[in-house]
Coordinates of C-alpha atoms in Angstrom, one line a residue:
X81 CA 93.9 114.7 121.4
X82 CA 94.7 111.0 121.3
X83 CA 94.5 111.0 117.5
X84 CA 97.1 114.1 117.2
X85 CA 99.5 112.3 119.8
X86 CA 99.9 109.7 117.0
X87 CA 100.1 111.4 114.2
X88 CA 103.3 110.7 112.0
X89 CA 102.5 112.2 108.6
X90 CA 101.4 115.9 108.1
X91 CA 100.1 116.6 104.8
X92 CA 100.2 120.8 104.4
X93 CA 98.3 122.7 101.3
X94 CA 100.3 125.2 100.7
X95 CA 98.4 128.8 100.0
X96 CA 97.5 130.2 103.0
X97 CA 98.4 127.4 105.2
X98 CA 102.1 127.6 104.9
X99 CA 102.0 130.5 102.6
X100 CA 100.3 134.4 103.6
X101 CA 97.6 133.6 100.7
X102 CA 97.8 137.8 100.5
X103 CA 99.0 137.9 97.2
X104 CA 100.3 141.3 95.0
X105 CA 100.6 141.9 91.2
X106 CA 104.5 142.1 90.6
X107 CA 104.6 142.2 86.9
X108 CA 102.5 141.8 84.0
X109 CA 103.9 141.0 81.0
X110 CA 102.4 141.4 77.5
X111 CA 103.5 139.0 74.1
X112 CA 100.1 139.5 71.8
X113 CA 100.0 143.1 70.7
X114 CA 98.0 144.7 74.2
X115 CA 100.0 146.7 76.1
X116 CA 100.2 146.0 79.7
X117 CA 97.6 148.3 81.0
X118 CA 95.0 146.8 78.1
X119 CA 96.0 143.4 79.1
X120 CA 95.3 144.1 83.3
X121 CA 91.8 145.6 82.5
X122 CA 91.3 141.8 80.6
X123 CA 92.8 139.5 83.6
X124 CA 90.3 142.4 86.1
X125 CA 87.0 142.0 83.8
X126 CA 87.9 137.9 84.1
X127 CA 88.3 138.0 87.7
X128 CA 85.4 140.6 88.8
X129 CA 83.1 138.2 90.0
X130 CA 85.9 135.9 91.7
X131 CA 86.7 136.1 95.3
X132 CA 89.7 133.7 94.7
X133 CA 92.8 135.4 96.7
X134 CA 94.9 135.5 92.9
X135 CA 91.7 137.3 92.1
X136 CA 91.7 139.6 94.7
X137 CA 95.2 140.8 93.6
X138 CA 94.4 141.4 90.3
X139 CA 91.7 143.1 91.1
X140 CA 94.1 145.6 93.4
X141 CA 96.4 146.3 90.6
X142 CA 94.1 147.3 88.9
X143 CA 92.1 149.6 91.1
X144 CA 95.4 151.0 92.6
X145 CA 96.1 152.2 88.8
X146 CA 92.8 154.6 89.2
X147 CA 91.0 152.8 86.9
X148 CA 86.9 151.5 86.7
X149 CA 85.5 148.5 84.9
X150 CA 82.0 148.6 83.5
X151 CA 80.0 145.5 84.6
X152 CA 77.5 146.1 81.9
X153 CA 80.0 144.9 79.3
X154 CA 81.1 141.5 81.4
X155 CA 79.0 138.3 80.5
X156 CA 79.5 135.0 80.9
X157 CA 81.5 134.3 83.6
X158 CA 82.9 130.8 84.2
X159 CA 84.9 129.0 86.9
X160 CA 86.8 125.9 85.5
X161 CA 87.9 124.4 88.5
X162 CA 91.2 124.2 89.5
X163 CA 92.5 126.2 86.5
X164 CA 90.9 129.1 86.6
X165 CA 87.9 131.6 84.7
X166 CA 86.5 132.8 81.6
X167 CA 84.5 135.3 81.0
X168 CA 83.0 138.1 78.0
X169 CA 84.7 141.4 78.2
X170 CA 82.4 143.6 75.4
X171 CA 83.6 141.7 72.3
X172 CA 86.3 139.8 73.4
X173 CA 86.1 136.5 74.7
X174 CA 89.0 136.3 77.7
X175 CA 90.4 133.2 80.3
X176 CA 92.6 133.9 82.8
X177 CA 94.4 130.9 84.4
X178 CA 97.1 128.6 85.1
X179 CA 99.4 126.6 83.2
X180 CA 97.2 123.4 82.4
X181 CA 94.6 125.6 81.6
X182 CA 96.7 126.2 78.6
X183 CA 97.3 122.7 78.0
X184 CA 93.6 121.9 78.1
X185 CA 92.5 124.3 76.0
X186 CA 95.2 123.7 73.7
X187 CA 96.4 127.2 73.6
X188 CA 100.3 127.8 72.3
X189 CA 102.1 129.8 74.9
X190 CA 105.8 129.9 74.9
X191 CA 106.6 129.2 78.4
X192 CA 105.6 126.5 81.1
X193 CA 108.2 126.8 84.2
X194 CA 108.1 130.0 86.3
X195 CA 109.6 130.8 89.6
X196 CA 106.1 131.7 90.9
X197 CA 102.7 132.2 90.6
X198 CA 101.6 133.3 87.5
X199 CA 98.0 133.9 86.1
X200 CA 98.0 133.2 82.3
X201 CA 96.1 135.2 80.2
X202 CA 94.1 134.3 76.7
X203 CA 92.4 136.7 74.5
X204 CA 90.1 135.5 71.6
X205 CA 91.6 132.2 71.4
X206 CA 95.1 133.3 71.5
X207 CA 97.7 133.5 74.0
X208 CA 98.1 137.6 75.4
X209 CA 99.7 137.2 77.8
X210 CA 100.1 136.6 81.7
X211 CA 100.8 138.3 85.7
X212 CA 103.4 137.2 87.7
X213 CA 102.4 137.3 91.7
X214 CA 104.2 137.1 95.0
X215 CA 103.2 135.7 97.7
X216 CA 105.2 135.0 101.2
X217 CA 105.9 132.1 103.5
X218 CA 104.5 132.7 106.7
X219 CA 107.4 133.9 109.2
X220 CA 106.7 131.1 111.5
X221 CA 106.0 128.2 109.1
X222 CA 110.2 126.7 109.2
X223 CA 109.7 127.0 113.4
X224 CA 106.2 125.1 112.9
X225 CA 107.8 122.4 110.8
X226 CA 110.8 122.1 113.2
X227 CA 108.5 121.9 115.9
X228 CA 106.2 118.8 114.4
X229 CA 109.7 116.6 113.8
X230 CA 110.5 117.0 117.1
X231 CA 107.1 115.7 118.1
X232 CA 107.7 112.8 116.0
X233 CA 106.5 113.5 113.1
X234 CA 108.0 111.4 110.7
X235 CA 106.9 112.9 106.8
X236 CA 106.0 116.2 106.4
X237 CA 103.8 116.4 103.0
X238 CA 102.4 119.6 100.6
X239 CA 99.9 119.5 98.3
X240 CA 99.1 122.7 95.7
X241 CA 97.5 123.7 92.6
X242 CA 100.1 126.0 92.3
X243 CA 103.0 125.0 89.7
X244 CA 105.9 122.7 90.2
X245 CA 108.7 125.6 90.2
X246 CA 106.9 128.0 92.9
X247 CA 105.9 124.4 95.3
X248 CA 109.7 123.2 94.9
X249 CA 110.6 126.8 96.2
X250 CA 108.6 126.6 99.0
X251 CA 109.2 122.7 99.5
X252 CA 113.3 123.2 99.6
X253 CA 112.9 126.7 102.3
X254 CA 111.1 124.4 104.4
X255 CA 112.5 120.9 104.1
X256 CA 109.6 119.4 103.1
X257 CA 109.5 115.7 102.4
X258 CA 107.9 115.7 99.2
X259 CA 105.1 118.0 97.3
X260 CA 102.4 117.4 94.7
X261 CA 102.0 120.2 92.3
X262 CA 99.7 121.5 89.4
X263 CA 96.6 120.0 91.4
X264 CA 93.2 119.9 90.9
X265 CA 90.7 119.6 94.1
X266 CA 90.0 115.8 93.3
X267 CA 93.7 115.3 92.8
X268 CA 94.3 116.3 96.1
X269 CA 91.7 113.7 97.6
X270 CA 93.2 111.2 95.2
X271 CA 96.8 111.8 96.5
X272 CA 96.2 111.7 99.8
X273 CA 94.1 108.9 99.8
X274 CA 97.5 107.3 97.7
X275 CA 99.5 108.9 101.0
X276 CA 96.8 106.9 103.7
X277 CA 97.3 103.7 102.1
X278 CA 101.3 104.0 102.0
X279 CA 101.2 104.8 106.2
X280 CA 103.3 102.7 108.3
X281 CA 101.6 100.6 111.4
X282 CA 99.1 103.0 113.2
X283 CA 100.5 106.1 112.5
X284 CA 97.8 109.0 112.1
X285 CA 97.9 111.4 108.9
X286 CA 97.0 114.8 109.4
X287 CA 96.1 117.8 107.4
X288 CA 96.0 121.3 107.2
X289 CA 94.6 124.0 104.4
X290 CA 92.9 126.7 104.6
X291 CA 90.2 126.4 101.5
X292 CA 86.9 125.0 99.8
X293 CA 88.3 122.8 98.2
X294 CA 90.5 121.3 101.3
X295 CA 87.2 120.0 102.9
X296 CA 86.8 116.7 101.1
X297 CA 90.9 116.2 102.5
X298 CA 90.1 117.6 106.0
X299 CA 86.8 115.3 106.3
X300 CA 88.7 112.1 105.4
X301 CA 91.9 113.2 107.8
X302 CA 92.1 111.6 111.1
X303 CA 92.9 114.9 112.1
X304 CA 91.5 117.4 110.0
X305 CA 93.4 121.2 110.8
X306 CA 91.3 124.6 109.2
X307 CA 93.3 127.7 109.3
X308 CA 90.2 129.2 111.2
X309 CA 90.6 132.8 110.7
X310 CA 91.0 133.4 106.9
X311 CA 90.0 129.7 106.2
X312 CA 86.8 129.0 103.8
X313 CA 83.2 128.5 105.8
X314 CA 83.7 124.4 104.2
X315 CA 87.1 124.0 105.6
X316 CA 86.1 125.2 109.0
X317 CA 83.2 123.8 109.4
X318 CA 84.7 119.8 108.1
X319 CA 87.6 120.0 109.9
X320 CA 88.6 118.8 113.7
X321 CA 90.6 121.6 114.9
X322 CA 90.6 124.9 114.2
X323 CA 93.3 127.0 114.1
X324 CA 92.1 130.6 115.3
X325 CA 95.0 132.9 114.1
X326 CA 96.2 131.1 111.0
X327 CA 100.0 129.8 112.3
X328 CA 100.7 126.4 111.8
X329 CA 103.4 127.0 115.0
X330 CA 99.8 126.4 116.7
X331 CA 99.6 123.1 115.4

């Protein structure tokens, strides 16, 4: 309690911390020769085995279209951290993922900016594709923000792996300080580390996310916030308080 009366910067992830993390498939869009519904079924048999929340919708888009996947003909199935999965689908080999994904694996795509989330998708080498998803801002997240400046809260921070387009969306509705985007998990550790050593006098730095891959942040927090009820087993468990129905206005 001590700790959180001095706290002056509040370091935020951003999916399903200050976002719903309930995402939905709003439009898939097809550039390679596989028409949309072929092109679905390839991001689904990717994302079968991922429990990942962009997975989850995928997975729903394609289920609501009445339609079954055969796990006998998925193999392989890889996480790449941060970026997102590969997998076998029968004979094609197929990634689904984010925008450095792309860059990593040196795959030409057209397009790097969007509005918001998008899940890239690459067929046999070659680009196919990719999903555009929505997710929402929490209805209270501008009241909890308010709230912490008038606390005294001096810097209000966001970190995300999401891209720079959807974070600067988010960022500018809220009146965030600044945000860190395209992130992977030990980029997150390495920025806030970069944020610790920038405090002022004895200022705290807190933070709050919801995931696995927060925990290494949360642990090295002097305040470490879990969104408790839809947060990850590693966030919960690291942080210092959790919060029990997922509003940052509990903060």
């Amino acid at each position: 309690i001590d700790v959180l009366a001095a706290v002056k910067t509040v370091v935020f992830d951003k999916t399903g911390t200050l976002t719903r993390g309930v995402f939905k498939v709003k439009e898939v869009v097809n550039l390679n020769g596989f028409s949309k519904s072929r092109l679905l079924e390839f991001a689904a048999a990717a994302e079968l085995q991922s429990n990942h929340p962009i997975a989850v919708s995928i997975m729903a888009a394609f289920n609501e279209a009445g339609r079954e996947l055969d796990p006998a003909l998925i193999s392989d199935h890889a996480d790449i951290a941060g970026q997102g999965v590969k997998a076998r689908y029968g004979e094609h080999s197929v990634m689904v993922g984010n925008d450095s994904l792309l860059h990593l694996k040196s795959i030409d795509h057209p397009q790097c900016e969007f509005d918001g989330t998008v899940s890239h998708i690459v067929v046999d080498g070659s680009y196919a594709g990719y999903i555009t998803i929505d997710d929402e801002i929490k209805p209270d997240a501008e009241s909890a923000l308010k709230s912490l400046r008038q606390q005294g809260v001096e810097q209000v921070v966001m970190l995300t792996g999401d891209n720079a387009c959807a974070a600067g969306a988010v960022a500018n509705r809220l009146g965030i300080d600044s945000f860190y985007a395209d992130l992977l998990p030990e980029d997150k550790v390495n920025i806030f580390e970069k944020l610790t050593r920038q405090k002022s006098g004895d200022g705290k730095i807190a933070f709050v996310g919801d995931g696995i891959n927060d925990a290494p942040v949360l642990a090295r927090a002097d305040v470490g916030v879990a969104m408790g009820a839809l947060g990850s087993d590693a966030a919960v468990e690291t942080a210092d308080v959790g919060l029990m129905n997922d509003s940052p206005l509990k903060m």
